[in-house]
Amino acid sequence: MTWERPAYYELGYGEDFGLTALTERLSRPGSATNPAAALGFAEELADRSEGEEAVELGEDARRLLASELPERVLHTVWLASTGNAFDPTSHGMTCRAWLERISEVSTARLRQNKASYMPPPVRPVRDTRLSQAVVAELRVTAPALAHASPLPKLVDCLEQVVTGADADLGMRLLLRALKAYSVPVPYGQYHRLVALGWQFGLPPGAVHDGLTITWPPVSAASRHGINGDFGLSRLARQFTAGWHYRTPREAVAAAAKADGYERPPGSEAAVLLEDTRRVLDSGLSDHAITVLWLAATNRGYNIDWFGVGGREWLEQVAEVCEEHLTEVAPAYVPAVPTPATGAGDEVLSEIQGMSPLAASTAVSPDFHPLEGTTVMEALEQIATQADPDLGFRLLLRTVEVLQLPLTEEQYTRYEALASRFHYGEDHLLFSVDHLVQRT
């Protein structure tokens, strides 16, 4: 990528690409034992997206070729990126000659799209600030990387690529080396690498996939990194009309695995299980639970039609979450939430404040309507008998489903509650911001 081109994720990349995608492929056991097989993988990569991925492959190779880096540096970083799986010098080639062949593969594929194609001059990323940031992360991990890799002066060679060839490719080659040698990356550094990757336009998958991350316990980070909805209110949102899984259980399993790139495996299952257990352990009636589910899903999954009660359904949700947590986070112990002082009364006040508006509305008004008054009564119960945090999230979801207008004063109070419950900054933006009647 040059700064004139869109970010890699804007080009449609969701994972690694270019030269580092090729080295990842070659690093797999038994992938390539000779140059012909290795070039075959390069041709496959160049052919993706109707040949468009050949652009990044060729650009990466030419960035290294256009630099003044010595053969020793190129050879070292190539071996590190492949985990020593394919060494061109073992087949009578220098690393520069090998990179030339990769560049030729790229050019040949692009000429299938446009016969007159000529590779443009390389425009390496030489941004001083970004280069320094990559070097800083390289030096943080230098002891562990040097210990894990048999290659002498690998850290120094990677730094030379960053500062003497291209900071973008240097960043990706650092990531490849960390992955190839399974170097443990602390959670804090992982977050920095993801943030730095965004500055280069990398999709999170290019950083995350294959990296050995030292995750914190699930119970300590289940909400960290969440901007939108989460837990039971998020699950209900995913069951609105048009959900596409064959069975409800499959839909719950997919939701439980939706941790994203920034949270430890099992985080979403943990927060969903905690929400579910708080409702099941409360004195909330089966009818109230059913009403809350139907309202939050906008009758997208009508458990009442199938003779499934609210408690029975939540027991199934909890079972799916527990199965997933047993697999990915066996040491997980459900967290005991600390009540937000006074929040229960504030949430109840907000529910009661919306009740007059809701009284004239209904969930699914044209098909088995659920009266707004009935929903608000159930919200009062969950806020007082189960959990004001979940009660507030389900209130937000109900306001969204019923399209109830909000005043600026109400929205300001909602922001204060969202902050008290430690929601992400985009939680309200994704749900009810569009309903505020701004003057």
Coordinates of N, CA and C in Angstrom, one line a residue, residues 175-381:
L175 N 5.5 -9.2 12.6 CA 4.4 -10.1 13.0 C 4.6 -11.5 12.6
R176 N 5.0 -11.7 11.4 CA 5.3 -13.0 10.9 C 6.3 -13.8 11.7
A177 N 7.4 -13.1 12.1 CA 8.4 -13.7 12.9 C 7.9 -14.1 14.2
L178 N 7.1 -13.2 14.8 CA 6.4 -13.6 16.1 C 5.6 -14.8 16.0
K179 N 4.8 -14.9 14.9 CA 3.9 -16.0 14.7 C 4.7 -17.3 14.4
A180 N 5.7 -17.2 13.5 CA 6.4 -18.4 13.1 C 7.1 -19.0 14.2
Y181 N 7.6 -18.3 15.2 CA 8.4 -18.8 16.3 C 7.5 -18.9 17.6
S182 N 6.2 -18.7 17.5 CA 5.3 -18.8 18.6 C 5.7 -18.0 19.8
V183 N 6.2 -16.7 19.6 CA 6.6 -15.9 20.6 C 5.4 -15.4 21.4
P184 N 5.4 -15.6 22.7 CA 4.2 -15.1 23.5 C 4.2 -13.5 23.5
V185 N 3.0 -13.0 23.2 CA 2.8 -11.5 23.1 C 1.9 -11.1 24.3
P186 N 2.4 -10.3 25.2 CA 1.5 -9.9 26.3 C 0.3 -9.1 25.8
Y187 N -0.8 -9.2 26.5 CA -2.1 -8.6 26.1 C -1.9 -7.1 25.8
G188 N -1.2 -6.4 26.7 CA -1.0 -5.0 26.5 C -0.3 -4.7 25.2
Q189 N 0.7 -5.4 24.9 CA 1.4 -5.2 23.6 C 0.6 -5.6 22.4
Y190 N -0.2 -6.6 22.6 CA -1.1 -7.0 21.5 C -2.1 -5.9 21.1
H191 N -2.6 -5.2 22.1 CA -3.5 -4.1 21.8 C -2.7 -3.0 21.1
R192 N -1.5 -2.7 21.5 CA -0.7 -1.7 20.8 C -0.4 -2.1 19.3
L193 N -0.2 -3.4 19.1 CA 0.1 -3.9 17.8 C -1.2 -3.7 16.9
V194 N -2.4 -4.0 17.4 CA -3.6 -3.8 16.7 C -3.8 -2.4 16.3
A195 N -3.6 -1.5 17.3 CA -3.7 -0.1 17.1 C -2.7 0.4 16.1
L196 N -1.5 -0.1 16.1 CA -0.5 0.3 15.2 C -0.8 -0.2 13.8
G197 N -1.4 -1.4 13.7 CA -1.8 -2.0 12.5 C -2.9 -1.1 11.8
W198 N -3.8 -0.6 12.6 CA -4.8 0.3 12.0 C -4.2 1.5 11.3
Q199 N -3.1 2.0 11.9 CA -2.4 3.2 11.3 C -1.8 2.8 9.9
F200 N -1.4 1.6 9.8 CA -0.9 1.1 8.5 C -2.0 0.7 7.5
G201 N -3.3 0.7 8.0 CA -4.4 0.2 7.2 C -4.6 -1.3 7.2
L202 N -3.9 -2.0 8.2 CA -4.0 -3.4 8.2 C -5.4 -3.9 8.8
P203 N -6.0 -4.9 8.3 CA -7.2 -5.5 9.0 C -6.7 -6.1 10.3
P204 N -7.5 -6.2 11.3 CA -7.1 -6.8 12.6 C -6.7 -8.3 12.4
G205 N -7.3 -9.0 11.4 CA -6.9 -10.4 11.2 C -5.4 -10.5 10.9
A206 N -4.8 -9.5 10.2 CA -3.4 -9.6 9.8 C -2.5 -9.5 11.0
V207 N -3.0 -8.9 12.1 CA -2.3 -8.9 13.4 C -2.6 -10.1 14.2
H208 N -3.9 -10.4 14.4 CA -4.4 -11.4 15.3 C -4.1 -12.8 14.9
D209 N -4.4 -13.2 13.7 CA -4.4 -14.6 13.2 C -3.0 -15.2 13.4
G210 N -2.9 -16.3 14.2 CA -1.7 -17.0 14.3 C -0.8 -16.4 15.4
L211 N -1.1 -15.3 16.0 CA -0.3 -14.7 17.1 C -0.5 -15.4 18.4
T212 N 0.5 -15.7 19.2 CA 0.4 -16.3 20.5 C 0.2 -15.2 21.5
I213 N -1.1 -15.0 21.8 CA -1.4 -13.9 22.7 C -1.5 -14.4 24.2
T214 N -0.9 -13.7 25.1 CA -1.1 -14.0 26.5 C -2.3 -13.3 27.0
W215 N -3.5 -14.0 27.0 CA -4.7 -13.4 27.3 C -4.9 -13.3 28.8
P216 N -5.6 -12.2 29.3 CA -5.9 -12.2 30.8 C -7.1 -13.2 31.0
P217 N -7.4 -13.4 32.3 CA -8.5 -14.3 32.6 C -9.8 -13.7 32.0
V218 N -10.7 -14.5 31.5 CA -11.9 -14.1 30.9 C -12.7 -13.2 31.8
S219 N -12.8 -13.6 33.1 CA -13.6 -12.8 34.0 C -13.1 -11.4 34.2
A220 N -11.8 -11.2 34.0 CA -11.2 -9.8 34.2 C -11.4 -9.0 32.9
A221 N -11.8 -9.5 31.8 CA -11.8 -8.7 30.6 C -13.0 -9.0 29.7
S222 N -14.1 -9.5 30.2 CA -15.2 -9.9 29.4 C -15.9 -8.7 28.7
R223 N -15.8 -7.5 29.4 CA -16.4 -6.4 28.7 C -15.4 -5.4 28.1
H224 N -14.1 -5.7 28.3 CA -13.1 -4.9 27.7 C -13.1 -4.9 26.2
G225 N -13.1 -3.7 25.6 CA -13.1 -3.6 24.1 C -14.4 -3.6 23.5
I226 N -15.5 -3.6 24.3 CA -16.9 -3.6 23.7 C -17.3 -2.2 23.5
N227 N -17.7 -1.9 22.3 CA -18.3 -0.6 22.0 C -19.8 -0.6 21.8
G228 N -20.3 -1.6 21.1 CA -21.7 -1.7 21.0 C -22.4 -2.6 22.1
D229 N -23.5 -3.2 21.7 CA -24.2 -4.0 22.7 C -23.5 -5.3 23.1
F230 N -23.9 -5.9 24.1 CA -23.3 -7.2 24.5 C -24.3 -8.0 25.4
G231 N -23.9 -9.2 25.7 CA -24.7 -10.0 26.6 C -26.1 -10.4 26.0
L232 N -27.0 -10.5 26.9 CA -28.4 -10.9 26.6 C -29.1 -9.9 25.6
S233 N -28.8 -8.6 25.9 CA -29.5 -7.7 25.0 C -28.9 -7.7 23.6
R234 N -27.6 -8.0 23.4 CA -27.0 -8.2 22.1 C -27.5 -9.5 21.5
L235 N -27.7 -10.6 22.2 CA -28.2 -11.8 21.7 C -29.6 -11.6 21.1
A236 N -30.4 -10.9 21.9 CA -31.8 -10.6 21.4 C -31.8 -9.8 20.1
R237 N -30.9 -8.9 20.0 CA -30.8 -8.1 18.8 C -30.5 -9.0 17.6
Q238 N -29.7 -10.0 17.8 CA -29.4 -10.9 16.7 C -30.5 -11.8 16.3
F239 N -31.5 -11.9 17.1 CA -32.7 -12.7 16.7 C -33.8 -11.9 16.1
T240 N -33.6 -10.7 15.7 CA -34.6 -9.9 15.0 C -34.9 -10.6 13.7
A241 N -36.0 -10.2 13.0 CA -36.5 -10.8 11.8 C -35.3 -11.0 10.8
G242 N -35.2 -12.2 10.2 CA -34.2 -12.5 9.2 C -33.0 -13.2 9.7
W243 N -33.0 -13.6 11.0 CA -31.8 -14.3 11.5 C -31.7 -15.6 10.7
H244 N -30.5 -16.1 10.3 CA -30.4 -17.0 9.3 C -29.9 -18.4 9.7
Y245 N -29.7 -18.7 11.0 CA -29.2 -20.0 11.4 C -30.3 -21.0 11.3
R246 N -29.9 -22.3 11.1 CA -30.9 -23.3 10.9 C -31.7 -23.5 12.2
T247 N -31.0 -23.4 13.3 CA -31.7 -23.7 14.6 C -31.3 -22.5 15.6
P248 N -32.2 -22.3 16.6 CA -31.9 -21.2 17.5 C -30.6 -21.5 18.3
R249 N -30.3 -22.8 18.6 CA -29.1 -23.1 19.3 C -27.9 -22.7 18.5
E250 N -27.9 -22.9 17.2 CA -26.8 -22.5 16.4 C -26.6 -21.0 16.4
A251 N -27.7 -20.3 16.5 CA -27.6 -18.8 16.5 C -26.9 -18.4 17.9
V252 N -27.3 -19.0 18.9 CA -26.8 -18.7 20.3 C -25.3 -19.1 20.3
A253 N -24.9 -20.2 19.7 CA -23.5 -20.6 19.7 C -22.7 -19.6 18.9
A254 N -23.2 -19.1 17.8 CA -22.4 -18.1 17.0 C -22.3 -16.8 17.8
A255 N -23.3 -16.4 18.5 CA -23.2 -15.2 19.3 C -22.2 -15.4 20.5
A256 N -22.2 -16.6 21.1 CA -21.3 -16.8 22.2 C -19.8 -16.8 21.8
K257 N -19.6 -17.1 20.5 CA -18.2 -17.1 20.0 C -17.7 -15.7 19.4
A258 N -18.6 -14.7 19.5 CA -18.3 -13.4 18.8 C -17.5 -12.5 19.7
D259 N -16.3 -13.0 20.0 CA -15.4 -12.2 20.9 C -14.7 -11.1 20.1
G260 N -14.6 -11.2 18.8 CA -13.8 -10.2 18.1 C -12.3 -10.4 18.3
Y261 N -11.5 -9.4 17.9 CA -10.1 -9.5 18.0 C -9.5 -9.0 19.3
E262 N -10.2 -8.3 20.1 CA -9.6 -7.6 21.2 C -9.9 -8.2 22.5
R263 N -10.8 -9.2 22.6 CA -11.1 -9.8 23.8 C -10.7 -11.3 23.9
P264 N -10.4 -11.8 25.1 CA -9.9 -13.2 25.3 C -11.0 -14.1 24.8
P265 N -10.7 -15.3 24.2 CA -11.7 -16.3 23.9 C -12.6 -16.6 25.0
G266 N -13.9 -16.6 24.8 CA -14.8 -16.9 25.8 C -15.4 -15.6 26.5
S267 N -15.0 -14.4 26.1 CA -15.5 -13.2 26.8 C -17.0 -13.0 26.5
E268 N -17.4 -13.1 25.3 CA -18.8 -12.9 25.0 C -19.7 -13.9 25.7
A269 N -19.2 -15.2 25.6 CA -20.0 -16.3 26.3 C -20.1 -16.0 27.8
A270 N -19.0 -15.4 28.4 CA -19.0 -15.2 29.8 C -20.0 -14.1 30.2
V271 N -20.0 -13.0 29.4 CA -20.9 -11.9 29.8 C -22.4 -12.3 29.4
L272 N -22.6 -13.1 28.4 CA -23.9 -13.6 28.1 C -24.4 -14.5 29.2
L273 N -23.5 -15.4 29.7 CA -23.9 -16.3 30.7 C -24.2 -15.6 32.0
E274 N -23.4 -14.6 32.3 CA -23.7 -13.8 33.5 C -25.0 -13.1 33.5
D275 N -25.3 -12.5 32.4 CA -26.7 -11.9 32.2 C -27.8 -12.9 32.4
T276 N -27.6 -14.1 31.7 CA -28.6 -15.1 31.8 C -28.8 -15.7 33.2
R277 N -27.7 -15.9 33.9 CA -27.8 -16.5 35.2 C -28.5 -15.5 36.2
R278 N -28.2 -14.2 36.0 CA -28.8 -13.2 36.9 C -30.3 -13.2 36.7
V279 N -30.8 -13.4 35.5 CA -32.2 -13.4 35.3 C -32.8 -14.7 35.9
L280 N -32.1 -15.9 35.6 CA -32.6 -17.2 36.1 C -32.6 -17.3 37.6
D281 N -31.6 -16.6 38.2 CA -31.5 -16.7 39.7 C -32.4 -15.7 40.4
S282 N -33.1 -14.9 39.6 CA -34.0 -13.9 40.2 C -35.3 -14.5 40.4
G283 N -36.2 -13.7 41.0 CA -37.6 -14.1 41.2 C -38.5 -13.7 40.0
L284 N -37.9 -13.4 38.9 CA -38.6 -12.9 37.7 C -39.5 -14.1 37.2
S285 N -40.8 -13.8 36.9 CA -41.7 -14.8 36.4 C -41.3 -15.2 35.0
D286 N -41.8 -16.4 34.7 CA -41.6 -17.0 33.3 C -42.3 -16.1 32.3
H287 N -43.4 -15.5 32.6 CA -44.1 -14.6 31.7 C -43.3 -13.4 31.5
A288 N -42.8 -12.8 32.5 CA -42.0 -11.5 32.3 C -40.8 -11.8 31.5
I289 N -40.1 -12.9 31.7 CA -38.9 -13.2 30.9 C -39.3 -13.4 29.4
T290 N -40.4 -14.1 29.2 CA -40.9 -14.3 27.8 C -41.2 -12.9 27.1
V291 N -41.9 -12.1 27.9 CA -42.2 -10.7 27.3 C -41.0 -10.0 27.0
L292 N -40.0 -10.0 27.9 CA -38.7 -9.2 27.6 C -38.0 -9.8 26.4
W293 N -38.0 -11.1 26.2 CA -37.3 -11.7 25.0 C -38.1 -11.3 23.8
L294 N -39.4 -11.4 23.8 CA -40.2 -11.1 22.6 C -40.0 -9.6 22.2
A295 N -40.0 -8.7 23.2 CA -39.8 -7.3 22.9 C -38.4 -7.0 22.4
A296 N -37.4 -7.5 23.0 CA -36.0 -7.2 22.6 C -35.7 -7.8 21.2
T297 N -36.4 -8.9 20.8 CA -36.1 -9.4 19.5 C -37.1 -8.8 18.5
N298 N -38.0 -8.0 18.9 CA -39.0 -7.4 18.0 C -39.8 -8.6 17.4
R299 N -40.1 -9.6 18.2 CA -40.7 -10.8 17.8 C -40.0 -11.5 16.7
G300 N -38.7 -11.4 16.7 CA -37.9 -12.1 15.6 C -37.8 -13.6 15.8
Y301 N -37.8 -14.0 17.1 CA -37.9 -15.4 17.4 C -38.9 -15.6 18.5
N302 N -40.1 -16.1 18.1 CA -41.3 -16.2 19.0 C -41.3 -17.5 19.7
I303 N -40.6 -17.5 20.9 CA -40.6 -18.7 21.7 C -42.0 -19.1 22.1
D304 N -42.9 -18.2 22.3 CA -44.2 -18.5 22.7 C -45.0 -19.4 21.7
W305 N -44.6 -19.2 20.4 CA -45.3 -20.0 19.4 C -44.9 -21.5 19.5
F306 N -43.7 -21.7 20.0 CA -43.1 -23.1 20.0 C -43.3 -23.7 21.4
G307 N -44.1 -23.1 22.2 CA -44.3 -23.7 23.5 C -43.1 -23.7 24.4
V308 N -42.2 -22.7 24.2 CA -41.0 -22.6 25.0 C -41.1 -21.5 25.9
G309 N -41.0 -21.7 27.2 CA -41.1 -20.6 28.2 C -39.8 -19.8 28.3
G310 N -39.9 -18.6 28.8 CA -38.7 -17.8 28.9 C -37.6 -18.4 29.7
R311 N -38.0 -19.0 30.8 CA -36.9 -19.7 31.7 C -36.3 -20.9 30.9
E312 N -37.1 -21.6 30.3 CA -36.6 -22.8 29.5 C -35.6 -22.3 28.4
W313 N -36.0 -21.2 27.8 CA -35.1 -20.7 26.7 C -33.8 -20.2 27.2
L314 N -33.9 -19.5 28.4 CA -32.6 -19.0 28.9 C -31.7 -20.1 29.5
E315 N -32.4 -21.2 29.9 CA -31.6 -22.4 30.4 C -30.8 -22.9 29.2
Q316 N -31.4 -22.9 28.0 CA -30.7 -23.4 26.8 C -29.6 -22.5 26.4
V317 N -29.8 -21.2 26.5 CA -28.8 -20.2 26.3 C -27.6 -20.4 27.2
A318 N -27.9 -20.6 28.5 CA -26.8 -20.8 29.5 C -26.0 -22.1 29.2
E319 N -26.7 -23.1 28.8 CA -26.1 -24.4 28.5 C -25.1 -24.2 27.3
V320 N -25.5 -23.5 26.3 CA -24.6 -23.3 25.1 C -23.3 -22.5 25.6
C321 N -23.5 -21.5 26.4 CA -22.4 -20.7 26.9 C -21.5 -21.5 27.7
E322 N -22.0 -22.3 28.6 CA -21.2 -23.1 29.4 C -20.3 -24.1 28.6
E323 N -21.0 -24.7 27.6 CA -20.2 -25.6 26.7 C -19.0 -24.9 26.0
H324 N -19.3 -23.7 25.6 CA -18.2 -23.0 24.9 C -17.1 -22.6 25.9
L325 N -17.5 -22.2 27.0 CA -16.5 -21.8 28.0 C -15.6 -23.0 28.5
T326 N -16.3 -24.1 28.6 CA -15.5 -25.3 29.0 C -14.4 -25.6 28.0
E327 N -14.7 -25.3 26.7 CA -13.8 -25.6 25.6 C -12.6 -24.6 25.6
V328 N -13.0 -23.3 25.7 CA -11.9 -22.2 25.4 C -11.4 -21.6 26.7
A329 N -12.1 -21.7 27.8 CA -11.7 -21.0 29.0 C -12.1 -21.8 30.2
P330 N -11.5 -23.0 30.3 CA -12.0 -24.0 31.4 C -11.8 -23.4 32.8
A331 N -10.9 -22.4 33.0 CA -10.6 -21.9 34.3 C -11.6 -20.8 34.7
Y332 N -12.5 -20.5 33.8 CA -13.4 -19.3 34.0 C -14.3 -19.6 35.2
V333 N -14.4 -18.6 36.1 CA -15.4 -18.6 37.2 C -16.3 -17.4 37.0
P334 N -17.6 -17.6 37.0 CA -18.5 -16.4 36.8 C -18.2 -15.3 37.8
A335 N -18.2 -14.1 37.2 CA -17.9 -12.9 38.0 C -19.1 -12.5 38.9
V336 N -18.8 -12.0 40.0 CA -19.9 -11.4 40.9 C -19.9 -9.9 40.7
P337 N -20.9 -9.4 40.0 CA -20.9 -8.0 39.7 C -21.1 -7.1 40.9
T338 N -20.5 -6.0 40.9 CA -20.6 -5.0 42.0 C -21.7 -4.1 41.7
P339 N -22.8 -4.0 42.5 CA -23.9 -3.2 42.1 C -23.5 -1.7 42.0
A340 N -24.0 -1.0 41.0 CA -23.8 0.4 40.9 C -24.7 1.1 41.9
T341 N -24.1 1.8 42.9 CA -24.9 2.4 43.9 C -26.0 3.4 43.4
G342 N -27.2 3.1 43.8 CA -28.3 4.0 43.4 C -28.8 3.8 42.0
A343 N -28.1 3.0 41.2 CA -28.4 2.8 39.8 C -29.8 2.2 39.6
G344 N -30.2 1.3 40.5 CA -31.5 0.6 40.3 C -32.6 1.6 40.3
D345 N -32.6 2.6 41.3 CA -33.6 3.6 41.3 C -33.6 4.5 40.1
E346 N -32.4 4.8 39.6 CA -32.3 5.6 38.4 C -32.8 4.9 37.2
V347 N -32.5 3.7 37.0 CA -33.0 2.9 35.9 C -34.5 2.8 35.9
L348 N -35.1 2.5 37.1 CA -36.5 2.4 37.3 C -37.2 3.7 36.9
S349 N -36.6 4.8 37.3 CA -37.1 6.1 37.0 C -37.2 6.4 35.5
E350 N -36.1 5.9 34.8 CA -36.1 6.1 33.4 C -37.2 5.2 32.7
I351 N -37.3 4.0 33.2 CA -38.4 3.1 32.6 C -39.8 3.8 32.8
Q352 N -40.0 4.2 34.0 CA -41.3 4.8 34.3 C -41.5 6.1 33.5
G353 N -40.4 6.8 33.3 CA -40.5 8.0 32.5 C -40.9 7.8 31.0
M354 N -40.6 6.6 30.5 CA -40.9 6.2 29.1 C -42.3 5.5 29.0
S355 N -42.8 5.1 30.1 CA -44.1 4.3 30.1 C -45.2 5.0 29.5
P356 N -45.5 6.3 29.7 CA -46.6 6.9 29.0 C -46.5 6.9 27.5
L357 N -45.3 7.1 27.0 CA -45.1 7.0 25.5 C -45.3 5.6 25.0
A358 N -44.8 4.6 25.8 CA -44.9 3.3 25.3 C -46.3 2.7 25.4
A359 N -47.2 3.4 26.2 CA -48.6 2.9 26.4 C -49.4 2.9 25.1
S360 N -49.0 3.8 24.2 CA -49.8 3.9 22.9 C -49.1 3.1 21.8
T361 N -48.1 2.3 22.1 CA -47.4 1.5 21.1 C -47.5 0.0 21.4
A362 N -47.0 -0.7 20.4 CA -46.9 -2.2 20.6 C -45.7 -2.8 19.8
V363 N -45.2 -3.8 20.3 CA -44.2 -4.6 19.6 C -44.9 -5.4 18.6
S364 N -44.4 -5.4 17.3 CA -45.1 -6.1 16.2 C -46.6 -5.8 16.1
P365 N -46.9 -4.5 15.9 CA -48.3 -4.1 16.0 C -49.3 -4.8 15.0
D366 N -48.7 -5.3 13.9 CA -49.6 -5.9 12.9 C -49.6 -7.4 12.9
F367 N -48.9 -8.0 13.9 CA -48.8 -9.5 13.9 C -48.5 -9.9 15.3
H368 N -49.6 -10.4 16.0 CA -49.5 -10.9 17.4 C -48.9 -9.7 18.2
P369 N -49.5 -8.6 18.3 CA -48.9 -7.4 19.0 C -48.7 -7.7 20.5
L370 N -47.6 -7.1 21.0 CA -47.3 -7.1 22.4 C -47.4 -5.7 22.9
E371 N -48.3 -5.4 23.8 CA -48.6 -4.1 24.2 C -47.4 -3.4 24.9
G372 N -47.1 -2.2 24.6 CA -46.0 -1.5 25.2 C -46.1 -1.4 26.7
T373 N -47.3 -1.3 27.2 CA -47.5 -1.2 28.7 C -47.0 -2.5 29.3
T374 N -47.3 -3.6 28.7 CA -46.9 -5.0 29.2 C -45.3 -5.1 29.2
V375 N -44.7 -4.5 28.2 CA -43.2 -4.6 28.1 C -42.6 -3.7 29.2
M376 N -43.1 -2.5 29.4 CA -42.6 -1.7 30.4 C -42.7 -2.2 31.8
E377 N -43.8 -2.9 32.1 CA -44.0 -3.6 33.4 C -42.9 -4.6 33.6
A378 N -42.7 -5.4 32.5 CA -41.6 -6.4 32.6 C -40.2 -5.8 32.8
L379 N -40.0 -4.7 32.2 CA -38.7 -4.0 32.4 C -38.6 -3.5 33.8
E380 N -39.6 -3.0 34.4 CA -39.6 -2.6 35.8 C -39.2 -3.8 36.7
Q381 N -39.7 -5.0 36.4 CA -39.4 -6.1 37.2 C -38.0 -6.5 37.1

